[in-house]
Short mmCIF file of C-alpha atoms in Angstrom, two decimals:
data_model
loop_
_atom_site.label_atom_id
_atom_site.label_comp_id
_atom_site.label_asym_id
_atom_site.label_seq_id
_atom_site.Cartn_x
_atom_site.Cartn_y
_atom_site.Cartn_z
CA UNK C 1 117.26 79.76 94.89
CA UNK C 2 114.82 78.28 97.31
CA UNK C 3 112.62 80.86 99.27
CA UNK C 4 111.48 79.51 103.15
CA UNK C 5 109.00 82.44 103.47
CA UNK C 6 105.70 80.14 104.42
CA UNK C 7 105.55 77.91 107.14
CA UNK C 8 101.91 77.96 108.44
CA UNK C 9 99.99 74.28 108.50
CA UNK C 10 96.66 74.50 107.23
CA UNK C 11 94.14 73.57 109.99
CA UNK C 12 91.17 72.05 108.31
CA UNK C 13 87.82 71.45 109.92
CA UNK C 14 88.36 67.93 110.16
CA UNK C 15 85.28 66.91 112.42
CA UNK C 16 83.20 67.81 109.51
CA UNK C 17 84.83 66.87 106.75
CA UNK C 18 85.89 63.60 107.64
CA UNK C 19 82.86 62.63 109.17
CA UNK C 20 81.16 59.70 106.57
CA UNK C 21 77.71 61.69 107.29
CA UNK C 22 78.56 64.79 105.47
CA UNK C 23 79.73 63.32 102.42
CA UNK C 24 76.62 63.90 100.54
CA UNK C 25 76.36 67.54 101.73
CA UNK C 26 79.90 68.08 101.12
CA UNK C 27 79.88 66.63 97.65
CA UNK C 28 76.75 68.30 96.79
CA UNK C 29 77.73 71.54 97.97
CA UNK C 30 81.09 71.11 95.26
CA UNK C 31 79.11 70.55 92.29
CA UNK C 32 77.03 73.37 93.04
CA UNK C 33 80.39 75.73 93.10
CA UNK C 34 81.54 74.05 90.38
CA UNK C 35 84.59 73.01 92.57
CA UNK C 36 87.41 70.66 92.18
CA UNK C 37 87.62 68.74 95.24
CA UNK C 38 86.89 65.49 95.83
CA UNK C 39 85.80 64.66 99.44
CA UNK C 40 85.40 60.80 98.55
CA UNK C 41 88.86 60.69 97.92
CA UNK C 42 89.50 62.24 101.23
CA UNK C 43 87.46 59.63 102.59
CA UNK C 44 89.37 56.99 101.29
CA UNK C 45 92.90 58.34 102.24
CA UNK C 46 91.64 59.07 105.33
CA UNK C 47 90.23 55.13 106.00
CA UNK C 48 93.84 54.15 104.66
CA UNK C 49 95.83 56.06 107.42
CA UNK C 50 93.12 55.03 110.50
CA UNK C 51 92.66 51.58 109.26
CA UNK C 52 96.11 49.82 107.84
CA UNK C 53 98.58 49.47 110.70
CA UNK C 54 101.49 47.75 107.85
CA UNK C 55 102.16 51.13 106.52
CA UNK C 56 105.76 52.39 107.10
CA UNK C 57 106.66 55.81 108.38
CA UNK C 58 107.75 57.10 104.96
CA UNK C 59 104.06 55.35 103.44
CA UNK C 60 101.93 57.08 106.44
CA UNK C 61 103.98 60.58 105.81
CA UNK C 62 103.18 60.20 102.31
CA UNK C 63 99.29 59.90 102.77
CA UNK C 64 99.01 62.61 105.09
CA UNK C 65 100.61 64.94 102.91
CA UNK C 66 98.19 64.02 100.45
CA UNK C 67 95.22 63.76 102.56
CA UNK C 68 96.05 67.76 103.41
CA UNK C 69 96.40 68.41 99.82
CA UNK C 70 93.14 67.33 99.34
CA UNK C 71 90.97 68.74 102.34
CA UNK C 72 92.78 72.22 101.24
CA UNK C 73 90.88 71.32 97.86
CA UNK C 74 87.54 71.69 99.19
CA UNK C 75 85.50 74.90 98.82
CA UNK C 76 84.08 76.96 101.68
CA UNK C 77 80.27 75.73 102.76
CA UNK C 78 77.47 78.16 101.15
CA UNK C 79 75.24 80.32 102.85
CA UNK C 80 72.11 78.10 103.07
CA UNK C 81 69.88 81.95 101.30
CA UNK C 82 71.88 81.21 98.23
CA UNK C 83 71.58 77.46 97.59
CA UNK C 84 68.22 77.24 96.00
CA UNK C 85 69.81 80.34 93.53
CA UNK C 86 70.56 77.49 91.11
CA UNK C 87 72.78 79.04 88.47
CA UNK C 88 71.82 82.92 88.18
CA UNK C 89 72.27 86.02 90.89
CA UNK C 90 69.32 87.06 92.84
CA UNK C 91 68.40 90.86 92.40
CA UNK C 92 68.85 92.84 95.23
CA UNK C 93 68.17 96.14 94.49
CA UNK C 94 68.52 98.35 91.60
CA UNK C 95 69.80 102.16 91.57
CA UNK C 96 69.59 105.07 89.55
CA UNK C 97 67.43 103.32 87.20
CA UNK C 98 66.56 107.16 86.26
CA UNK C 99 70.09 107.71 84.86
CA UNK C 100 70.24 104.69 82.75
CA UNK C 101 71.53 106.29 79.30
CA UNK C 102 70.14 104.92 76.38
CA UNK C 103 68.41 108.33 74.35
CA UNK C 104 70.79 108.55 71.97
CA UNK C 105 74.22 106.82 70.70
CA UNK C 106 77.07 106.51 73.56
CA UNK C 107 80.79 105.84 72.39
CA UNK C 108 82.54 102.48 74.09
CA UNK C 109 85.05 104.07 76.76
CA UNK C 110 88.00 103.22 74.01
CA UNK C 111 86.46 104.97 71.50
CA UNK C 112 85.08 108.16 73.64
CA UNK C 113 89.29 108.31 74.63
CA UNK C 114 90.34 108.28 71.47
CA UNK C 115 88.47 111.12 70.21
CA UNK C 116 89.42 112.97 73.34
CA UNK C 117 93.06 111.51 73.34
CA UNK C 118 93.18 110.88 76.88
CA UNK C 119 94.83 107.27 76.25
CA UNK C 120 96.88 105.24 74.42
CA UNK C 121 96.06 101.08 74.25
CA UNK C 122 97.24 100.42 70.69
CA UNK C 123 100.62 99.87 69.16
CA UNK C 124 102.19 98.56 72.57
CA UNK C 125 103.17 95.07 71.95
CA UNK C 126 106.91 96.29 71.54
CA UNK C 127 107.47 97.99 74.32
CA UNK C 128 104.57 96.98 77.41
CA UNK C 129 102.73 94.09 76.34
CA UNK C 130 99.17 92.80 75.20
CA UNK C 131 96.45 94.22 77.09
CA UNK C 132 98.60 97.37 78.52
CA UNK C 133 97.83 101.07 78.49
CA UNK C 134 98.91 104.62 79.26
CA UNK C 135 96.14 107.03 80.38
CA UNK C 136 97.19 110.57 80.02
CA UNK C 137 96.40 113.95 81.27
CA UNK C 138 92.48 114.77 82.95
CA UNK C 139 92.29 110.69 82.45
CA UNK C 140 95.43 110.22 84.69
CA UNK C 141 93.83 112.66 86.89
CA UNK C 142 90.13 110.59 87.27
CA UNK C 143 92.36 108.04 88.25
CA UNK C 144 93.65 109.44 91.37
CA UNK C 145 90.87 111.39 92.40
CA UNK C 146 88.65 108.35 92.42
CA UNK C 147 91.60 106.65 94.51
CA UNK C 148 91.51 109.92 96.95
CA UNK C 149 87.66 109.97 96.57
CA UNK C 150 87.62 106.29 97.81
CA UNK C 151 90.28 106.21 100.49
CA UNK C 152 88.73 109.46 102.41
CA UNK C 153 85.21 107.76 102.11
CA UNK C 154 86.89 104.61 103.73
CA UNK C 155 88.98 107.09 106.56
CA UNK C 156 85.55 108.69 107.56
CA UNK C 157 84.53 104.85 107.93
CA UNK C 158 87.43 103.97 110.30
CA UNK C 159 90.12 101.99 107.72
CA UNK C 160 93.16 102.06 108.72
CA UNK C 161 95.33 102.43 105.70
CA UNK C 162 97.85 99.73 104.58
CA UNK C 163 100.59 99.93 101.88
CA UNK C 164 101.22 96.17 101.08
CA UNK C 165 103.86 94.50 99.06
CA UNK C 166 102.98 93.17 95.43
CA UNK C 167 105.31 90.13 95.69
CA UNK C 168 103.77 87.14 98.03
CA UNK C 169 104.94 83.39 98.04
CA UNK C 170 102.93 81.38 96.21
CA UNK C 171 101.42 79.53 99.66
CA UNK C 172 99.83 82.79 100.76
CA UNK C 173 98.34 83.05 97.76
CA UNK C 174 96.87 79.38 97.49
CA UNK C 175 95.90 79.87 100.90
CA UNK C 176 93.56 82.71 99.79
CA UNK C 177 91.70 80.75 97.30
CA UNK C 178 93.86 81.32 94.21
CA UNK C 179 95.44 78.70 92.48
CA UNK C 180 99.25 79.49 91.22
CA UNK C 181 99.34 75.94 89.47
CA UNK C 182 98.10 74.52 86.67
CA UNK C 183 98.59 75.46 82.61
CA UNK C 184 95.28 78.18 83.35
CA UNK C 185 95.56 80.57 86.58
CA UNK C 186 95.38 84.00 87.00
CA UNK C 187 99.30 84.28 88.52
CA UNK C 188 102.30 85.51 87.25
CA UNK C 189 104.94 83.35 89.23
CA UNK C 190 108.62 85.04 89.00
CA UNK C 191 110.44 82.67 90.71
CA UNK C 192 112.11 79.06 89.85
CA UNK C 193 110.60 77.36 92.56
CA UNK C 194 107.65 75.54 91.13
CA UNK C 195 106.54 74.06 94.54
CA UNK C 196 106.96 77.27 96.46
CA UNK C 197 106.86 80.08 93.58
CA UNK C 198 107.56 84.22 94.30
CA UNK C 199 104.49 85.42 92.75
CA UNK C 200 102.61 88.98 91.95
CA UNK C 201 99.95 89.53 93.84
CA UNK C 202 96.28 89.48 91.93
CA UNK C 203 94.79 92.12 94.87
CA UNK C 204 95.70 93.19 97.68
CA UNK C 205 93.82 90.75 99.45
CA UNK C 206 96.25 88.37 99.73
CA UNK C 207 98.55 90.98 101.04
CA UNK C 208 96.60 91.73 104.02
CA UNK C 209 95.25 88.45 104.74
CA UNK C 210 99.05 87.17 104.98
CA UNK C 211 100.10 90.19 107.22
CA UNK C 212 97.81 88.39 109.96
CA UNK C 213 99.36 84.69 109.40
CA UNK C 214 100.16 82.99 112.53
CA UNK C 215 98.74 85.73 114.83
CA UNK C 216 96.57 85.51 117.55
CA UNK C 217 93.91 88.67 118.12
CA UNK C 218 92.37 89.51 121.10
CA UNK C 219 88.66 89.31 120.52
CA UNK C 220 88.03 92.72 121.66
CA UNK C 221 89.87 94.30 118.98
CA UNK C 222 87.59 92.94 116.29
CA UNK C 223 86.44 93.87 113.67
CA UNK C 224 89.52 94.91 112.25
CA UNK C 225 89.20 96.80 109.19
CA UNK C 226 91.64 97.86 106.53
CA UNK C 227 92.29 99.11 103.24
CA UNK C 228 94.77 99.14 100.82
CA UNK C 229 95.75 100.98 97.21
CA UNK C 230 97.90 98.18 95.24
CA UNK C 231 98.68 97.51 91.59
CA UNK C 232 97.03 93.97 90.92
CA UNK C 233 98.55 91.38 88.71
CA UNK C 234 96.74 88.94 86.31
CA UNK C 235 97.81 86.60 84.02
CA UNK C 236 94.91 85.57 82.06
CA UNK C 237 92.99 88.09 80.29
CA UNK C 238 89.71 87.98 77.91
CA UNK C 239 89.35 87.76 74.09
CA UNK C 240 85.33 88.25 74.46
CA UNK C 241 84.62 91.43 72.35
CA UNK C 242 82.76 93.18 75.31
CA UNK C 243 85.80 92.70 77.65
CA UNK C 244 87.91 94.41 75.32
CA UNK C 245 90.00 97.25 75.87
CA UNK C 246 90.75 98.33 79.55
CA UNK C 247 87.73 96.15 80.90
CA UNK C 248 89.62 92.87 81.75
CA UNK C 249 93.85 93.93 81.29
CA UNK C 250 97.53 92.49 83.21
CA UNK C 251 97.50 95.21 85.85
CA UNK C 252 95.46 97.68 86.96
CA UNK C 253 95.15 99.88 90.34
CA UNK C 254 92.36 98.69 93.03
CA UNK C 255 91.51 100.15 96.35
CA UNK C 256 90.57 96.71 98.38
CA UNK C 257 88.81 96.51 101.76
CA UNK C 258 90.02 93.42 104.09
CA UNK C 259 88.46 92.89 107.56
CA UNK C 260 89.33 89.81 110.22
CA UNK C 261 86.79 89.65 113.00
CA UNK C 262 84.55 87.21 115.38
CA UNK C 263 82.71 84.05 113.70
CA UNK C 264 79.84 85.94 115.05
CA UNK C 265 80.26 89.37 113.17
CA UNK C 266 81.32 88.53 109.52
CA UNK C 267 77.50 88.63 108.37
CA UNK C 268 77.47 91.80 109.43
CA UNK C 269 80.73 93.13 108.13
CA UNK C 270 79.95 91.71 105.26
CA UNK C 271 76.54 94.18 105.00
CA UNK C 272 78.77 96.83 105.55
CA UNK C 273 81.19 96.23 103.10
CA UNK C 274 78.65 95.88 100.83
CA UNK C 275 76.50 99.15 101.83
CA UNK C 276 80.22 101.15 101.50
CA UNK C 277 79.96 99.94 97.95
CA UNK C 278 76.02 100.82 97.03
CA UNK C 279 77.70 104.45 99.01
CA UNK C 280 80.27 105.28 96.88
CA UNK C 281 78.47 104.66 93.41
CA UNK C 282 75.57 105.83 93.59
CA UNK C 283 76.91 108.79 95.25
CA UNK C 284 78.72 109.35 91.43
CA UNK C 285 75.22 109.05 90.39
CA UNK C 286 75.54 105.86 88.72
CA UNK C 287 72.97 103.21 87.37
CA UNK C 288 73.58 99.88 89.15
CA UNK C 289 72.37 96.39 90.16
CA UNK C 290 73.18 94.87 93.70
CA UNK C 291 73.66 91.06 92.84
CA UNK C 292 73.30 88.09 95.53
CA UNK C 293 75.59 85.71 93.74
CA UNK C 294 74.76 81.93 93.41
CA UNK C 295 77.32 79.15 94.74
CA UNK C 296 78.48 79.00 90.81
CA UNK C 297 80.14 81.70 91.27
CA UNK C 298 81.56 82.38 94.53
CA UNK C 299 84.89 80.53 94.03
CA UNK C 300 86.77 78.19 96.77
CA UNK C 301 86.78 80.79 99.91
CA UNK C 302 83.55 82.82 99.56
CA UNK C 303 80.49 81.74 101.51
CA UNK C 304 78.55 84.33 100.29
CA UNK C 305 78.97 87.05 97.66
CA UNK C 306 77.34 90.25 96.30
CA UNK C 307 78.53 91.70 93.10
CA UNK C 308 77.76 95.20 91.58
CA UNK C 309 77.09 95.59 88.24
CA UNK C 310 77.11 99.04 86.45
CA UNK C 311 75.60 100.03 83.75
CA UNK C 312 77.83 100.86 80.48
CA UNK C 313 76.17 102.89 77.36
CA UNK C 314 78.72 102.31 75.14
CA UNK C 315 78.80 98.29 75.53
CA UNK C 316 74.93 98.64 76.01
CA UNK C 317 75.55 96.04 79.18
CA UNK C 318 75.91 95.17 82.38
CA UNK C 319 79.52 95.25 83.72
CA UNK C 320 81.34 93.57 87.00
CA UNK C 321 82.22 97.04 88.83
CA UNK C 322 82.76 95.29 92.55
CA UNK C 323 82.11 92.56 94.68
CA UNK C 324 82.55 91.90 98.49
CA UNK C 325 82.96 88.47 100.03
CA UNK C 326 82.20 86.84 103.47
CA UNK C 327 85.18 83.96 103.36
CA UNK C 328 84.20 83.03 107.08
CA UNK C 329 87.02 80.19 108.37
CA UNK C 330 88.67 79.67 104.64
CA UNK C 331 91.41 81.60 104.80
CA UNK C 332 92.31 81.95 108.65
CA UNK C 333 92.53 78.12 108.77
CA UNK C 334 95.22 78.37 105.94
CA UNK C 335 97.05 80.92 107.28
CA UNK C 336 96.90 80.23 111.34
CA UNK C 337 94.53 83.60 111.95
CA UNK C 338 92.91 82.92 115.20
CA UNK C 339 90.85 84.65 118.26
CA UNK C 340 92.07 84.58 121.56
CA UNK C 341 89.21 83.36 123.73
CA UNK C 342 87.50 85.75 126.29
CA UNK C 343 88.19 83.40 128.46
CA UNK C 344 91.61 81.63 129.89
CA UNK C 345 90.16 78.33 129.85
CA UNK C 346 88.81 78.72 125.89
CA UNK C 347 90.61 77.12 122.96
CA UNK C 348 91.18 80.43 120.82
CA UNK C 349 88.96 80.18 117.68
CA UNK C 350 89.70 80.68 113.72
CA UNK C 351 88.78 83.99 112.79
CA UNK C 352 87.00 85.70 110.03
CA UNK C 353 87.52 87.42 107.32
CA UNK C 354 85.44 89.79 104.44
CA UNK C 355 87.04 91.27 101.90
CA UNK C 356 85.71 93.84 99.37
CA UNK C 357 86.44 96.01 96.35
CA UNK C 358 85.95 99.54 96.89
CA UNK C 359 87.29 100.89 93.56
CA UNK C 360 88.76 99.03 90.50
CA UNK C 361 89.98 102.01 88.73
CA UNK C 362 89.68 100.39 84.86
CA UNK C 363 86.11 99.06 85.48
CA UNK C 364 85.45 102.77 87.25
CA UNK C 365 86.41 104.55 84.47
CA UNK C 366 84.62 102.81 82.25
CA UNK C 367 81.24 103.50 84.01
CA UNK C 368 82.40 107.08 84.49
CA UNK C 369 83.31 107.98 81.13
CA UNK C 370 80.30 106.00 78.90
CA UNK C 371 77.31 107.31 81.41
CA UNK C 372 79.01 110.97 81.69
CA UNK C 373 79.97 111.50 78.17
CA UNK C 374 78.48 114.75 76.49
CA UNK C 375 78.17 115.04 72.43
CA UNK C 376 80.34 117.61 72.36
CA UNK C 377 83.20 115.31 72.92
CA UNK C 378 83.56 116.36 77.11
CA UNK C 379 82.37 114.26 80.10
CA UNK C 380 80.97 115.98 83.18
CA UNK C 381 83.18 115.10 85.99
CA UNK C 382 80.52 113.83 88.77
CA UNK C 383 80.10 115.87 91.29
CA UNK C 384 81.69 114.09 94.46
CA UNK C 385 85.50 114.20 92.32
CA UNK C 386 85.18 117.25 91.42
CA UNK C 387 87.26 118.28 94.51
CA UNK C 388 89.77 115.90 93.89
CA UNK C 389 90.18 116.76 90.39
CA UNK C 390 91.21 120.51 90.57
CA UNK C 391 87.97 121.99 90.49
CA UNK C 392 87.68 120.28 87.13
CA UNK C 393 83.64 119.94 85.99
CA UNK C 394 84.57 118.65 82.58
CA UNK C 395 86.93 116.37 80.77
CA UNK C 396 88.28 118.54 77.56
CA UNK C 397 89.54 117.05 74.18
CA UNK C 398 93.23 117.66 74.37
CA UNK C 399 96.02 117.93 71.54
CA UNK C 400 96.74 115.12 69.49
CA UNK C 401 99.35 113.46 70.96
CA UNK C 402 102.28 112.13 68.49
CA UNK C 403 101.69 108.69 66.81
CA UNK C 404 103.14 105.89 68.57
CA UNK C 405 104.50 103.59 65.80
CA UNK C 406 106.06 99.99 66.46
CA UNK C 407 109.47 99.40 66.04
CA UNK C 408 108.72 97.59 62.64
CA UNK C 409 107.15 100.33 61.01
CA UNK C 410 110.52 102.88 62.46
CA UNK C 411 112.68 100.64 60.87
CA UNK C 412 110.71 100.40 56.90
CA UNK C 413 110.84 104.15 56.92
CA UNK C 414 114.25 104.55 57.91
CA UNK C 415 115.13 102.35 55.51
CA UNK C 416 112.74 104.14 52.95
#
């Protein structure tokens, strides 16, 4: 079955890109992403359409197409701070360095769970799948009180609260910055359709970006921020032996900020994204580094990106806890997201848009149960969730739940 869900036509910036000047910016700026376009190539389809008047209509229809694909392979520019970063983030500011744990041994979250049986990762292949898990009980519980935490944090901050479909066509999801081709991406596709694939979404990102397609905002409204609680989808996990266990999984719950505003304001929505962030953890009383990220490792749409990285006693490391992005023009020229101009005689302009993660709830818990673990098997529930958690001030050991055995080992002891 063929789905017609996407019809938007990518408007690229074409006055800079196929301009012979900025080749050597262009191509310099992709090797220092790491990208895969190739703007001499779009050069050289683009001197075949302007230049050879023999081609038929089916030859010149056939180059175009192509030319787009290729323009829609180059990255975003880079903000000109981050440039000179080479290949490692720039230190913005550290926090809590005070309640960095390291005075005596800390259990890995999996480990500190099993001991308090508050999850269950092992023994699932038969029935959910590699890299799956159940949490249980006051673990369960954490979970949605650091969604409730989160949300009212981003009410009192003027979100307006979207829920957003998990299944997107592919398109919307290219048009993002995520590829759903290729042997290695991060997609699950569902449908048959390999040039226009149903896919899950990877955050809700995508979601909201694609609720603005082919719209045209007045300028007054902006900024227009949003947030949404979504299950994410990805394909590809980790086999590196600190992103084991819940740190890098399928699916896992995210509350995701998502704001489309003024060429002029994204710098500053971005700073606010990313002061929410530096907000909400270090209200918990977390240890954490603000990162400036270099262009290695801002993708295809960011043009600039800070990460957070929390620190984790029981991996005795640095881990990934957020990150916010400024994707300027990337997206809104993919999907048709424009300004109206304040005045009749303007051309309306491409908006802009910042998105951010306010709470990945595997990465969370992992902070939240290595730095708040006690050695008498509890953790102290941090302050700010207490509220949402009952009244709760501790995680408690609970019962030993029964042993989940796979359907191999059922079957041997029946027959036993």
């Amino acid at each position: 079955m063929t789905h017609n869900f996407f019809s938007v036509t990518p408007s690229f910036d074409t006055n800079y890109l196929l301009d012979p000047n900025n080749v050597a910016d262009i191509e310099a700026n992709i090797n220092h992403r790491k990208g895969i376009g190739d703007i001499r190539r779009v050069q050289s389809i683009h001197q075949q359409l302007t230049t050879n008047t023999d081609l038929s209509v089916d030859e010149r229809n056939a180059l175009s197409a192509q030319l787009q694909e290729e323009l829609g392979k180059i990255p975003n520019r880079t903000h000109p701070d981050v440039i000179g970063y080479g290949s490692e983030p720039r230190i913005v500011q550290c926090y809590n360095e005070q309640h960095k744990q390291a005075d005596r041994k800390y259990f890995q979250f999996g480990d500190i769970c099993k001991k308090m049986n508050l999850y269950r990762m092992e023994n699932l292949g038969n029935f959910t799948g590699h890299r799956s898990y159940y949490l249980t009980n006051e673990l369960a519980e954490l979970e949605h009180a650091l969604i409730s935490y989160t949300v009212d944090a981003l009410q009192r901050r003027q979100f307006q609260l979207i829920s957003v479909p998990d299944v997107l066509p592919g398109r919307v999801i290219e048009s993002c910055g995520m590829s759903v081709h290729g042997v290695r991406n991060q997609v699950y596709k569902l449908s048959g359709d390999e040039r226009d694939p149903l896919c899950l979404s990877g955050t809700s990102e995508m979601a909201l970006a694609g609720y603005f397609a082919n719209r045209e905002l007045p300028a007054d409204r902006l900024p227009l921020k949003l947030m949404a609680v979504s299950r994410c989808y990805r394909a590809e996990t980790s086999a590196l032996q600190e992103e084991k266990g819940i740190y890098r999984v399928h699916q896992f719950t995210k509350v995701e900020m998502f704001a489309v505003c003024r060429a002029d304001q994204s710098s500053k929505v971005l700073e606010e994204f990313r002061d929410i962030e530096v907000s909400l953890f270090n209200d918990l009383g977390l240890h954490f580094l603000l990162l400036d990220m270099p262009p290695c490792e801002l993708g295809a749409p960011a043009y600039r990106k800070y990460d957070i990285e929390a620190w984790m006693p029981g991996r005795a490391m640095y881990g990934e806890l957020s990150s916010c992005s400024d994707c300027t023009d990337y997206q809104s020229r993919r999907l048709g997201i424009r300004v109206s101009s304040d005045s009749n005689a303007g051309e309306p302009q491409f908006a802009h848009t910042v998105n951010g993660t306010a709470c990945a709830i595997p990465r969370m818990l992992i902070a939240l149960l290595e730095n708040f673990q006690n050695e008498d098997y509890t953790v102290s529930v941090p302050s700010p969730l207490v509220r949402y958690m009952g009244g709760k001030q501790f995680i408690r050991r609970r019962k030993e739940l029964p042993e989940l055995k796979l359907t191999k080992r059922l079957l041997q002891e029946d027959i036993v």
